[in-house]
PDB file of C-alpha atoms in Angstrom:
ATOM      1  CA  MET F   1     120.081 107.272  95.657  1.00 35.00           C
ATOM      2  CA  ASN F   2     121.212 110.364  93.821  1.00 37.00           C
ATOM      3  CA  ASP F   3     118.500 112.537  92.309  1.00 47.00           C
ATOM      4  CA  GLY F   4     115.401 110.498  92.980  1.00 49.00           C
ATOM      5  CA  PRO F   5     113.717 107.270  93.957  1.00 45.00           C
ATOM      6  CA  ALA F   6     111.960 104.603  91.952  1.00 39.00           C
ATOM      7  CA  ALA F   7     108.792 102.636  91.965  1.00 37.00           C
ATOM      8  CA  GLY F   8     105.584  98.237  92.848  1.00 36.00           C
ATOM      9  CA  GLY F   9      99.611  95.840  95.891  1.00 36.00           C
ATOM     10  CA  GLY F  10      98.845  93.664  98.364  1.00 35.00           C
ATOM     11  CA  ARG F  11      95.750  92.458 100.107  1.00 32.00           C
ATOM     12  CA  THR F  12      95.144  91.493 103.692  1.00 31.00           C
ATOM     13  CA  VAL F  13      92.317  91.262 106.185  1.00 31.00           C
ATOM     14  CA  VAL F  14      92.373  93.800 109.030  1.00 30.00           C
ATOM     15  CA  ARG F  15      89.641  94.500 111.572  1.00 32.00           C
ATOM     16  CA  ARG F  16      88.425  98.088 111.497  1.00 35.00           C
ATOM     17  CA  ARG F  17      89.469  98.848 115.049  1.00 34.00           C
ATOM     18  CA  SER F  18      92.952  97.428 114.444  1.00 38.00           C
ATOM     19  CA  ALA F  19      93.319  99.451 111.247  1.00 36.00           C
ATOM     20  CA  VAL F  20      92.439 102.677 113.027  1.00 35.00           C
ATOM     21  CA  ALA F  21      94.789 101.839 115.887  1.00 39.00           C
ATOM     22  CA  ALA F  22      97.705 101.373 113.466  1.00 41.00           C
ATOM     23  CA  VAL F  23      97.252 104.808 111.954  1.00 37.00           C
ATOM     24  CA  VAL F  24      96.702 106.510 115.320  1.00 35.00           C
ATOM     25  CA  ALA F  25      99.847 104.861 116.679  1.00 41.00           C
ATOM     26  CA  ALA F  26     101.860 106.070 113.699  1.00 41.00           C
ATOM     27  CA  ALA F  27     100.648 109.627 114.162  1.00 39.00           C
ATOM     28  CA  ALA F  28     101.325 109.587 117.898  1.00 37.00           C
ATOM     29  CA  LEU F  29     104.887 108.374 117.405  1.00 37.00           C
ATOM     30  CA  GLY F  30     105.421 111.009 114.752  1.00 39.00           C
ATOM     31  CA  LEU F  31     104.236 113.806 116.979  1.00 31.00           C
ATOM     32  CA  ALA F  32     106.608 112.671 119.706  1.00 35.00           C
ATOM     33  CA  ALA F  33     109.671 112.273 117.519  1.00 35.00           C
ATOM     34  CA  GLY F  34     109.040 114.787 114.743  1.00 35.00           C
ATOM     35  CA  ARG F  35     109.009 111.950 112.215  1.00 34.00           C
ATOM     36  CA  PHE F  36     106.355 109.356 111.506  1.00 33.00           C
ATOM     37  CA  VAL F  37     107.038 105.709 112.315  1.00 33.00           C
ATOM     38  CA  LEU F  38     105.034 103.128 110.418  1.00 36.00           C
ATOM     39  CA  PRO F  39     103.828 100.130 112.449  1.00 36.00           C
ATOM     40  CA  PRO F  40     103.523  96.739 110.752  1.00 36.00           C
ATOM     41  CA  PRO F  41      99.990  95.698 109.701  1.00 39.00           C
ATOM     42  CA  PRO F  42      98.114  93.594 112.249  1.00 35.00           C
ATOM     43  CA  GLY F  43      98.913  89.904 111.902  1.00 35.00           C
ATOM     44  CA  SER F  44     102.244  90.407 110.184  1.00 34.00           C
ATOM     45  CA  THR F  45     105.859  90.568 111.259  1.00 31.00           C
ATOM     46  CA  ALA F  46     107.789  93.795 111.072  1.00 30.00           C
ATOM     47  CA  HIS F  47     109.059  94.422 107.587  1.00 29.00           C
ATOM     48  CA  PRO F  48     112.676  95.359 106.761  1.00 27.00           C
ATOM     49  CA  THR F  49     113.625  99.002 106.556  1.00 27.00           C
ATOM     50  CA  ALA F  50     115.940  98.739 103.586  1.00 29.00           C
ATOM     51  CA  ARG F  51     116.649  96.631 100.542  1.00 27.00           C
ATOM     52  CA  SER F  52     119.917  96.624  98.652  1.00 28.00           C
ATOM     53  CA  SER F  53     118.551  95.372  95.337  1.00 30.00           C
ATOM     54  CA  ALA F  54     115.368  95.231  93.287  1.00 33.00           C
ATOM     55  CA  ALA F  55     112.528  93.604  95.215  1.00 32.00           C
ATOM     56  CA  ALA F  56     111.029  90.221  94.426  1.00 33.00           C
ATOM     57  CA  GLY F  57     108.695  90.346  91.474  1.00 36.00           C
ATOM     58  CA  GLY F  58     110.654  92.985  89.638  1.00 36.00           C
ATOM     59  CA  ALA F  59     113.319  95.616  89.869  1.00 34.00           C
ATOM     60  CA  SER F  60     112.014  98.967  90.989  1.00 33.00           C
ATOM     61  CA  GLN F  61     112.854 102.156  89.210  1.00 33.00           C
ATOM     62  CA  GLY F  62     111.439 105.595  88.659  1.00 34.00           C
ATOM     63  CA  ALA F  63     111.972 108.913  90.310  1.00 34.00           C
ATOM     64  CA  SER F  64     111.215 109.238  93.941  1.00 33.00           C
ATOM     65  CA  ALA F  65     110.980 112.910  94.436  1.00 35.00           C
ATOM     66  CA  PRO F  66     110.230 115.637  96.845  1.00 35.00           C
ATOM     67  CA  ALA F  67     106.719 116.760  97.199  1.00 35.00           C
ATOM     68  CA  THR F  68     104.626 119.873  97.186  1.00 36.00           C
ATOM     69  CA  PRO F  69     102.270 121.146  99.905  1.00 38.00           C
ATOM     70  CA  GLY F  70      99.093 119.506 100.990  1.00 38.00           C
ATOM     71  CA  GLY F  71      97.515 116.502 102.534  1.00 36.00           C
ATOM     72  CA  SER F  72      95.198 115.247 105.216  1.00 36.00           C
ATOM     73  CA  VAL F  73      97.976 113.013 106.538  1.00 42.00           C
ATOM     74  CA  PRO F  74     100.386 115.109 108.642  1.00 41.00           C
ATOM     75  CA  THR F  75     103.832 115.790 107.265  1.00 38.00           C
ATOM     76  CA  PRO F  76     106.977 116.582 109.269  1.00 35.00           C
ATOM     77  CA  GLY F  77     107.207 120.262 110.074  1.00 33.00           C
ATOM     78  CA  SER F  78     104.951 121.453 107.268  1.00 38.00           C
ATOM     79  CA  PRO F  79     101.248 122.254 106.970  1.00 38.00           C
ATOM     80  CA  ALA F  80      99.028 120.345 104.585  1.00 50.00           C
ATOM     81  CA  SER F  81      97.322 121.955 101.633  1.00 57.00           C
ATOM     82  CA  ALA F  82      94.290 120.809  99.712  1.00 56.00           C
ATOM     83  CA  SER F  83      93.372 121.042  96.065  1.00 54.00           C
ATOM     84  CA  GLY F  84      89.867 120.655  94.690  1.00 48.00           C
ATOM     85  CA  SER F  85      87.915 119.953  97.866  1.00 43.00           C
ATOM     86  CA  ALA F  86      84.607 120.295  96.041  1.00 45.00           C
ATOM     87  CA  SER F  87      83.206 116.966  94.811  1.00 46.00           C
ATOM     88  CA  PRO F  88      82.176 116.900  91.136  1.00 52.00           C
ATOM     89  CA  THR F  89      78.647 115.612  90.538  1.00 52.00           C
ATOM     90  CA  GLY F  90      78.512 111.884  89.903  1.00 65.00           C
ATOM     91  CA  VAL F  91      81.954 110.999  91.288  1.00 74.00           C
ATOM     92  CA  THR F  92      81.786 107.978  93.591  1.00 80.00           C
ATOM     93  CA  GLY F  93      84.312 105.543  95.007  1.00 84.00           C
ATOM     94  CA  ALA F  94      85.066 102.325  93.139  1.00 86.00           C
ATOM     95  CA  THR F  95      84.159  98.809  94.275  1.00 86.00           C
ATOM     96  CA  GLY F  96      85.078  95.329  93.087  1.00 85.00           C
ATOM     97  CA  PRO F  97      88.284  93.943  91.581  1.00 91.00           C
ATOM     98  CA  VAL F  98      90.838  96.253  89.964  1.00 93.00           C
ATOM     99  CA  THR F  99      91.446  95.632  86.259  1.00 94.00           C
ATOM    100  CA  THR F 100      93.697  97.266  83.681  1.00 95.00           C
ATOM    101  CA  ALA F 101      90.756  99.566  82.887  1.00 95.00           C
ATOM    102  CA  ASN F 102      91.357 101.225  86.270  1.00 96.00           C
ATOM    103  CA  LEU F 103      94.939 102.178  85.404  1.00 97.00           C
ATOM    104  CA  LEU F 104      96.098 105.513  84.015  1.00 96.00           C
ATOM    105  CA  ASP F 105      95.987 106.029  80.240  1.00 94.00           C
ATOM    106  CA  PRO F 106      98.792 107.682  78.218  1.00 95.00           C
ATOM    107  CA  ALA F 107      96.378 110.474  77.224  1.00 94.00           C
ATOM    108  CA  ALA F 108      96.643 111.830  80.772  1.00 95.00           C
ATOM    109  CA  PHE F 109     100.134 113.111  79.920  1.00 95.00           C
ATOM    110  CA  ASP F 110      99.099 115.191  76.919  1.00 92.00           C
ATOM    111  CA  PRO F 111     100.372 117.735  76.063  1.00 92.00           C
ATOM    112  CA  ASP F 112     103.451 117.448  78.313  1.00 91.00           C
ATOM    113  CA  VAL F 113     104.392 114.039  76.905  1.00 92.00           C
ATOM    114  CA  GLY F 114     102.608 113.182  73.655  1.00 87.00           C
ATOM    115  CA  SER F 115     100.476 110.063  74.201  1.00 84.00           C
ATOM    116  CA  GLY F 116     101.609 108.802  70.789  1.00 87.00           C
ATOM    117  CA  ARG F 117     105.139 108.456  72.191  1.00 92.00           C
ATOM    118  CA  ILE F 118     104.082 106.404  75.213  1.00 94.00           C
ATOM    119  CA  HIS F 119     104.292 102.606  75.294  1.00 95.00           C
ATOM    120  CA  VAL F 120     102.234 100.745  77.917  1.00 96.00           C
ATOM    121  CA  SER F 121     103.324  97.528  79.617  1.00 95.00           C
ATOM    122  CA  ASP F 122     101.150  95.764  82.219  1.00 96.00           C
ATOM    123  CA  ARG F 123     101.688  92.874  84.593  1.00 94.00           C
ATOM    124  CA  TYR F 124     100.031  91.383  87.683  1.00 94.00           C
ATOM    125  CA  GLY F 125     101.719  90.212  90.875  1.00 92.00           C
ATOM    126  CA  ASP F 126     104.000  91.753  93.481  1.00 89.00           C
ATOM    127  CA  GLY F 127     107.006  94.016  93.298  1.00 86.00           C
ATOM    128  CA  ALA F 128     108.599  97.228  94.498  1.00 84.00           C
ATOM    129  CA  TYR F 129     106.326 100.264  94.461  1.00 80.00           C
ATOM    130  CA  ALA F 130     108.945 102.860  95.392  1.00 71.00           C
ATOM    131  CA  ASN F 131     112.715 103.012  95.472  1.00 57.00           C
ATOM    132  CA  ALA F 132     112.986 105.450  98.347  1.00 60.00           C
ATOM    133  CA  ALA F 133     116.518 105.318  99.701  1.00 61.00           C
ATOM    134  CA  CYS F 134     115.382 107.314 102.731  1.00 67.00           C
ATOM    135  CA  SER F 135     112.774 104.753 103.833  1.00 63.00           C
ATOM    136  CA  GLY F 136     113.982 101.525 102.282  1.00 66.00           C
ATOM    137  CA  GLU F 137     112.796  99.795  99.133  1.00 74.00           C
ATOM    138  CA  LYS F 138     110.082  97.217  99.751  1.00 80.00           C
ATOM    139  CA  THR F 139     107.504  95.264  97.848  1.00 84.00           C
ATOM    140  CA  LEU F 140     103.852  96.104  98.320  1.00 85.00           C
ATOM    141  CA  THR F 141     103.334  92.747 100.025  1.00 85.00           C
ATOM    142  CA  GLN F 142     106.095  93.464 102.536  1.00 83.00           C
ATOM    143  CA  THR F 143     104.425  96.706 103.506  1.00 82.00           C
ATOM    144  CA  LEU F 144     100.779  95.650 103.503  1.00 85.00           C
ATOM    145  CA  GLY F 145     100.727  91.852 103.407  1.00 78.00           C
ATOM    146  CA  GLY F 146      98.977  89.697 100.823  1.00 69.00           C
ATOM    147  CA  PRO F 147      99.707  89.189  97.115  1.00 68.00           C
ATOM    148  CA  GLY F 148      98.257  90.579  93.959  1.00 86.00           C
ATOM    149  CA  ALA F 149      98.338  94.018  92.357  1.00 93.00           C
ATOM    150  CA  HIS F 150      98.191  95.437  88.842  1.00 95.00           C
ATOM    151  CA  PHE F 151     101.369  97.163  87.677  1.00 95.00           C
ATOM    152  CA  ARG F 152     101.516  99.486  84.675  1.00 96.00           C
ATOM    153  CA  GLY F 153     104.588 101.067  83.142  1.00 96.00           C
ATOM    154  CA  LEU F 154     104.296 104.039  80.770  1.00 96.00           C
ATOM    155  CA  MET F 155     107.505 104.541  78.794  1.00 95.00           C
ATOM    156  CA  THR F 156     108.824 106.328  75.736  1.00 94.00           C
ATOM    157  CA  THR F 157     110.575 103.132  74.608  1.00 93.00           C
ATOM    158  CA  PRO F 158     109.241  99.661  73.758  1.00 94.00           C
ATOM    159  CA  ARG F 159     112.290  98.095  75.436  1.00 93.00           C
ATOM    160  CA  THR F 160     111.439  96.884  78.943  1.00 94.00           C
ATOM    161  CA  ASN F 161     113.478  95.569  81.845  1.00 92.00           C
ATOM    162  CA  PRO F 162     113.547  91.749  81.687  1.00 92.00           C
ATOM    163  CA  ASP F 163     113.106  91.561  85.473  1.00 90.00           C
ATOM    164  CA  ASP F 164     110.121  93.898  85.506  1.00 91.00           C
ATOM    165  CA  THR F 165     108.368  94.718  82.254  1.00 93.00           C
ATOM    166  CA  THR F 166     106.784  97.848  83.744  1.00 93.00           C
ATOM    167  CA  LEU F 167     110.206  99.499  83.844  1.00 92.00           C
ATOM    168  CA  ALA F 168     112.100 100.877  80.867  1.00 92.00           C
ATOM    169  CA  ALA F 169     115.214  98.860  79.995  1.00 92.00           C
ATOM    170  CA  THR F 170     116.989 102.099  79.192  1.00 87.00           C
ATOM    171  CA  GLY F 171     116.416 103.585  82.628  1.00 81.00           C
ATOM    172  CA  HIS F 172     114.827 106.572  84.272  1.00 78.00           C
ATOM    173  CA  GLY F 173     115.045 108.891  81.261  1.00 86.00           C
ATOM    174  CA  ASP F 174     112.547 106.823  79.248  1.00 92.00           C
ATOM    175  CA  GLN F 175     110.148 106.141  82.131  1.00 94.00           C
ATOM    176  CA  VAL F 176     107.120 108.438  82.028  1.00 95.00           C
ATOM    177  CA  ALA F 177     105.282 106.923  84.990  1.00 96.00           C
ATOM    178  CA  ARG F 178     104.553 103.695  86.837  1.00 94.00           C
ATOM    179  CA  GLU F 179     101.334 102.829  88.636  1.00 95.00           C
ATOM    180  CA  VAL F 180     100.438 100.054  91.077  1.00 94.00           C
ATOM    181  CA  ALA F 181      96.799  99.440  92.034  1.00 95.00           C
ATOM    182  CA  ALA F 182      94.761  96.833  93.886  1.00 95.00           C
ATOM    183  CA  ASP F 183      91.456  96.255  95.679  1.00 95.00           C
ATOM    184  CA  ALA F 184      91.376  96.216  99.501  1.00 94.00           C
ATOM    185  CA  ARG F 185      87.804  94.817  99.576  1.00 92.00           C
ATOM    186  CA  THR F 186      86.509  97.363 102.082  1.00 94.00           C
ATOM    187  CA  PRO F 187      86.704 101.188 102.096  1.00 95.00           C
ATOM    188  CA  SER F 188      88.080 101.235 105.652  1.00 94.00           C
ATOM    189  CA  LEU F 189      90.915  98.878 104.754  1.00 94.00           C
ATOM    190  CA  ALA F 190      91.675 100.885 101.607  1.00 95.00           C
ATOM    191  CA  GLN F 191      91.890 103.988 103.808  1.00 95.00           C
ATOM    192  CA  ASN F 192      94.237 102.169 106.180  1.00 94.00           C
ATOM    193  CA  PHE F 193      96.442 101.031 103.301  1.00 92.00           C
ATOM    194  CA  THR F 194      96.705 104.479 101.734  1.00 94.00           C
ATOM    195  CA  ASP F 195      97.509 106.047 105.106  1.00 94.00           C
ATOM    196  CA  ARG F 196     100.308 103.526 105.597  1.00 90.00           C
ATOM    197  CA  LEU F 197     101.670 103.980 102.083  1.00 90.00           C
ATOM    198  CA  LEU F 198     101.723 107.748 102.458  1.00 91.00           C
ATOM    199  CA  LEU F 199     103.470 107.525 105.825  1.00 89.00           C
ATOM    200  CA  GLU F 200     106.139 105.393 104.125  1.00 87.00           C
ATOM    201  CA  GLU F 201     107.036 108.374 101.922  1.00 88.00           C
ATOM    202  CA  VAL F 202     106.831 111.169 104.509  1.00 87.00           C
ATOM    203  CA  PRO F 203     110.399 110.672 105.831  1.00 88.00           C
ATOM    204  CA  CYS F 204     111.662 111.551 102.342  1.00 90.00           C
ATOM    205  CA  GLN F 205     110.484 115.132 102.898  1.00 92.00           C
ATOM    206  CA  GLU F 206     113.529 115.749 105.097  1.00 91.00           C
ATOM    207  CA  GLU F 207     117.007 114.809 103.894  1.00 90.00           C
ATOM    208  CA  VAL F 208     120.526 116.113 104.262  1.00 90.00           C
ATOM    209  CA  PRO F 209     121.332 118.964 101.864  1.00 92.00           C
ATOM    210  CA  GLY F 210     122.365 117.631  98.480  1.00 91.00           C
ATOM    211  CA  HIS F 211     120.048 114.589  98.657  1.00 90.00           C
ATOM    212  CA  TRP F 212     116.842 114.516  96.610  1.00 91.00           C
ATOM    213  CA  VAL F 213     113.710 115.228  98.634  1.00 92.00           C
ATOM    214  CA  TYR F 214     109.944 115.226  98.359  1.00 94.00           C
ATOM    215  CA  GLY F 215     108.116 118.465  98.886  1.00 94.00           C
ATOM    216  CA  LYS F 216     105.037 119.035 101.003  1.00 95.00           C
ATOM    217  CA  THR F 217     101.948 116.860 100.577  1.00 95.00           C
ATOM    218  CA  THR F 218      99.107 118.122  98.397  1.00 96.00           C
ATOM    219  CA  THR F 219      95.647 116.590  98.685  1.00 96.00           C
ATOM    220  CA  VAL F 220      93.292 116.253  95.711  1.00 96.00           C
ATOM    221  CA  ARG F 221      89.735 115.261  96.665  1.00 96.00           C
ATOM    222  CA  LEU F 222      87.168 114.401  93.978  1.00 95.00           C
ATOM    223  CA  ALA F 223      84.646 112.914  96.441  1.00 94.00           C
ATOM    224  CA  PRO F 224      84.664 111.945 100.134  1.00 93.00           C
ATOM    225  CA  ASP F 225      86.152 108.531  99.274  1.00 93.00           C
ATOM    226  CA  VAL F 226      88.065 109.507  96.133  1.00 96.00           C
ATOM    227  CA  VAL F 227      91.266 111.136  97.380  1.00 96.00           C
ATOM    228  CA  GLY F 228      94.848 111.469  96.217  1.00 97.00           C
ATOM    229  CA  ASN F 229      97.881 112.777  98.121  1.00 97.00           C
ATOM    230  CA  TRP F 230     100.928 113.694  96.053  1.00 97.00           C
ATOM    231  CA  MET F 231     104.413 115.026  96.669  1.00 95.00           C
ATOM    232  CA  GLY F 232     106.623 116.645  94.079  1.00 96.00           C
ATOM    233  CA  SER F 233     110.206 115.553  93.483  1.00 94.00           C
ATOM    234  CA  TYR F 234     113.223 117.829  93.837  1.00 95.00           C
ATOM    235  CA  ARG F 235     116.805 117.137  92.780  1.00 92.00           C
ATOM    236  CA  GLY F 236     119.571 117.082  95.332  1.00 92.00           C
ATOM    237  CA  ASP F 237     121.155 120.283  94.040  1.00 93.00           C
ATOM    238  CA  LEU F 238     117.929 122.116  94.939  1.00 94.00           C
ATOM    239  CA  ASN F 239     117.994 120.840  98.511  1.00 91.00           C
ATOM    240  CA  THR F 240     120.190 123.310 100.368  1.00 92.00           C
ATOM    241  CA  THR F 241     118.355 123.355 103.715  1.00 93.00           C
ATOM    242  CA  GLY F 242     117.278 119.734 104.269  1.00 90.00           C
ATOM    243  CA  THR F 243     113.826 120.231 102.759  1.00 92.00           C
ATOM    244  CA  ALA F 244     112.362 121.080  99.359  1.00 93.00           C
ATOM    245  CA  PRO F 245     112.900 124.702  98.300  1.00 93.00           C
ATOM    246  CA  GLU F 246     109.878 126.970  98.698  1.00 92.00           C
ATOM    247  CA  GLY F 247     108.460 128.478  95.516  1.00 92.00           C
ATOM    248  CA  THR F 248     110.284 126.060  93.195  1.00 94.00           C
ATOM    249  CA  GLU F 249     108.425 123.831  90.754  1.00 96.00           C
ATOM    250  CA  PRO F 250     108.781 120.061  91.257  1.00 96.00           C
ATOM    251  CA  CYS F 251     110.020 117.684  88.580  1.00 96.00           C
ATOM    252  CA  GLY F 252     107.494 114.834  88.711  1.00 95.00           C
ATOM    253  CA  GLY F 253     106.695 113.112  91.988  1.00 95.00           C
ATOM    254  CA  ILE F 254     104.687 110.408  93.697  1.00 94.00           C
ATOM    255  CA  ALA F 255     100.984 110.057  94.560  1.00 96.00           C
ATOM    256  CA  VAL F 256      99.062 107.721  96.851  1.00 95.00           C
ATOM    257  CA  LEU F 257      95.527 107.187  95.568  1.00 97.00           C
ATOM    258  CA  ARG F 258      92.226 105.859  96.935  1.00 97.00           C
ATOM    259  CA  SER F 259      88.818 105.407  95.315  1.00 96.00           C
ATOM    260  CA  GLY F 260      86.340 103.461  97.447  1.00 95.00           C
ATOM    261  CA  THR F 261      87.916 100.031  97.958  1.00 96.00           C
ATOM    262  CA  HIS F 262      90.665 100.634  95.376  1.00 96.00           C
ATOM    263  CA  TYR F 263      94.082 101.997  96.305  1.00 96.00           C
ATOM    264  CA  GLY F 264      97.324 102.631  94.459  1.00 94.00           C
ATOM    265  CA  VAL F 265     100.654 104.380  94.101  1.00 94.00           C
ATOM    266  CA  LEU F 266     101.577 106.448  91.043  1.00 95.00           C
ATOM    267  CA  GLU F 267     105.165 107.513  90.408  1.00 94.00           C
ATOM    268  CA  VAL F 268     105.657 110.202  87.772  1.00 95.00           C
ATOM    269  CA  ASP F 269     109.163 110.258  86.309  1.00 93.00           C
ATOM    270  CA  ALA F 270     108.343 112.800  83.604  1.00 95.00           C
ATOM    271  CA  CYS F 271     109.433 116.246  84.741  1.00 95.00           C
ATOM    272  CA  LEU F 272     105.992 117.706  85.446  1.00 96.00           C
ATOM    273  CA  GLY F 273     105.374 120.879  87.420  1.00 96.00           C
ATOM    274  CA  THR F 274     102.635 121.543  89.961  1.00 96.00           C
ATOM    275  CA  ALA F 275      99.745 122.146  87.545  1.00 96.00           C
ATOM    276  CA  ALA F 276     100.585 119.124  85.386  1.00 96.00           C
ATOM    277  CA  MET F 277     101.043 116.846  88.419  1.00 97.00           C
ATOM    278  CA  ASP F 278      97.702 117.957  89.792  1.00 96.00           C
ATOM    279  CA  ARG F 279      96.051 117.222  86.436  1.00 96.00           C
ATOM    280  CA  VAL F 280      97.603 113.758  86.151  1.00 97.00           C
ATOM    281  CA  VAL F 281      96.671 112.839  89.734  1.00 97.00           C
ATOM    282  CA  ARG F 282      93.070 113.870  89.054  1.00 97.00           C
ATOM    283  CA  ALA F 283      93.025 111.728  85.929  1.00 97.00           C
ATOM    284  CA  ALA F 284      94.406 108.755  87.843  1.00 97.00           C
ATOM    285  CA  LEU F 285      91.788 109.164  90.580  1.00 96.00           C
ATOM    286  CA  SER F 286      88.986 109.392  88.037  1.00 95.00           C
ATOM    287  CA  GLN F 287      90.240 106.201  86.378  1.00 95.00           C
ATOM    288  CA  LEU F 288      90.858 104.244  89.583  1.00 94.00           C
TER     289      LEU F 288
END
């Protein structure tokens, strides 16, 4: 991919001890090799590491970008940073099925992108949730196992991709954001899923100079079980050392979200800086 990646939940049953073992194994391998390796979910076969075309259920698009500092999940060669560790009164994790009411509203992008300009398109099913050339494009089901997630596209055009109506037909420039969300049924499984999804993106924090990258991971915590980890996106011409440039604002990015039993991935294609990304991630967490 040139300047950035693109965007597609699944549901499976995993015993708590197996879920913890998967994450611990991933971390241990990462510490040994300097890069995190994601094990397949218990009960499933290993998933492919790359896809040459849009995944089943819809073509994936959107900017995969470098990230900014932060995160409880370790990142290669960089410390994590946290944002908003205090828990606002009344914020609790979600339970029960995800509906379109749990997805991000256009108003979250005011004033950076006027909500009056944003068209919303929803669908339910499977599909690609990220088009990360560094880690391979997959569907949510391929990564986590099990069908069924809500997809929402927010675009500045009413014209949608016929293969995936949550993507703008006119491409990246008209895509504001794309969110995928589902219910894992238990908080521990939702935690396992979000850990796995975040580890899928971590390799994109280190790329050869000239290739787009994610910056460091930033954690936003609204409550003990309402947590988002996001990484800002940086164009290839800003990557001169193999990692995101220090002290430079991102241009959009990607977030992995969890609220109770709900989990999701939010890709922001609009060129938002650190403060705006933080605000949008908080809004998405509050909605989820």
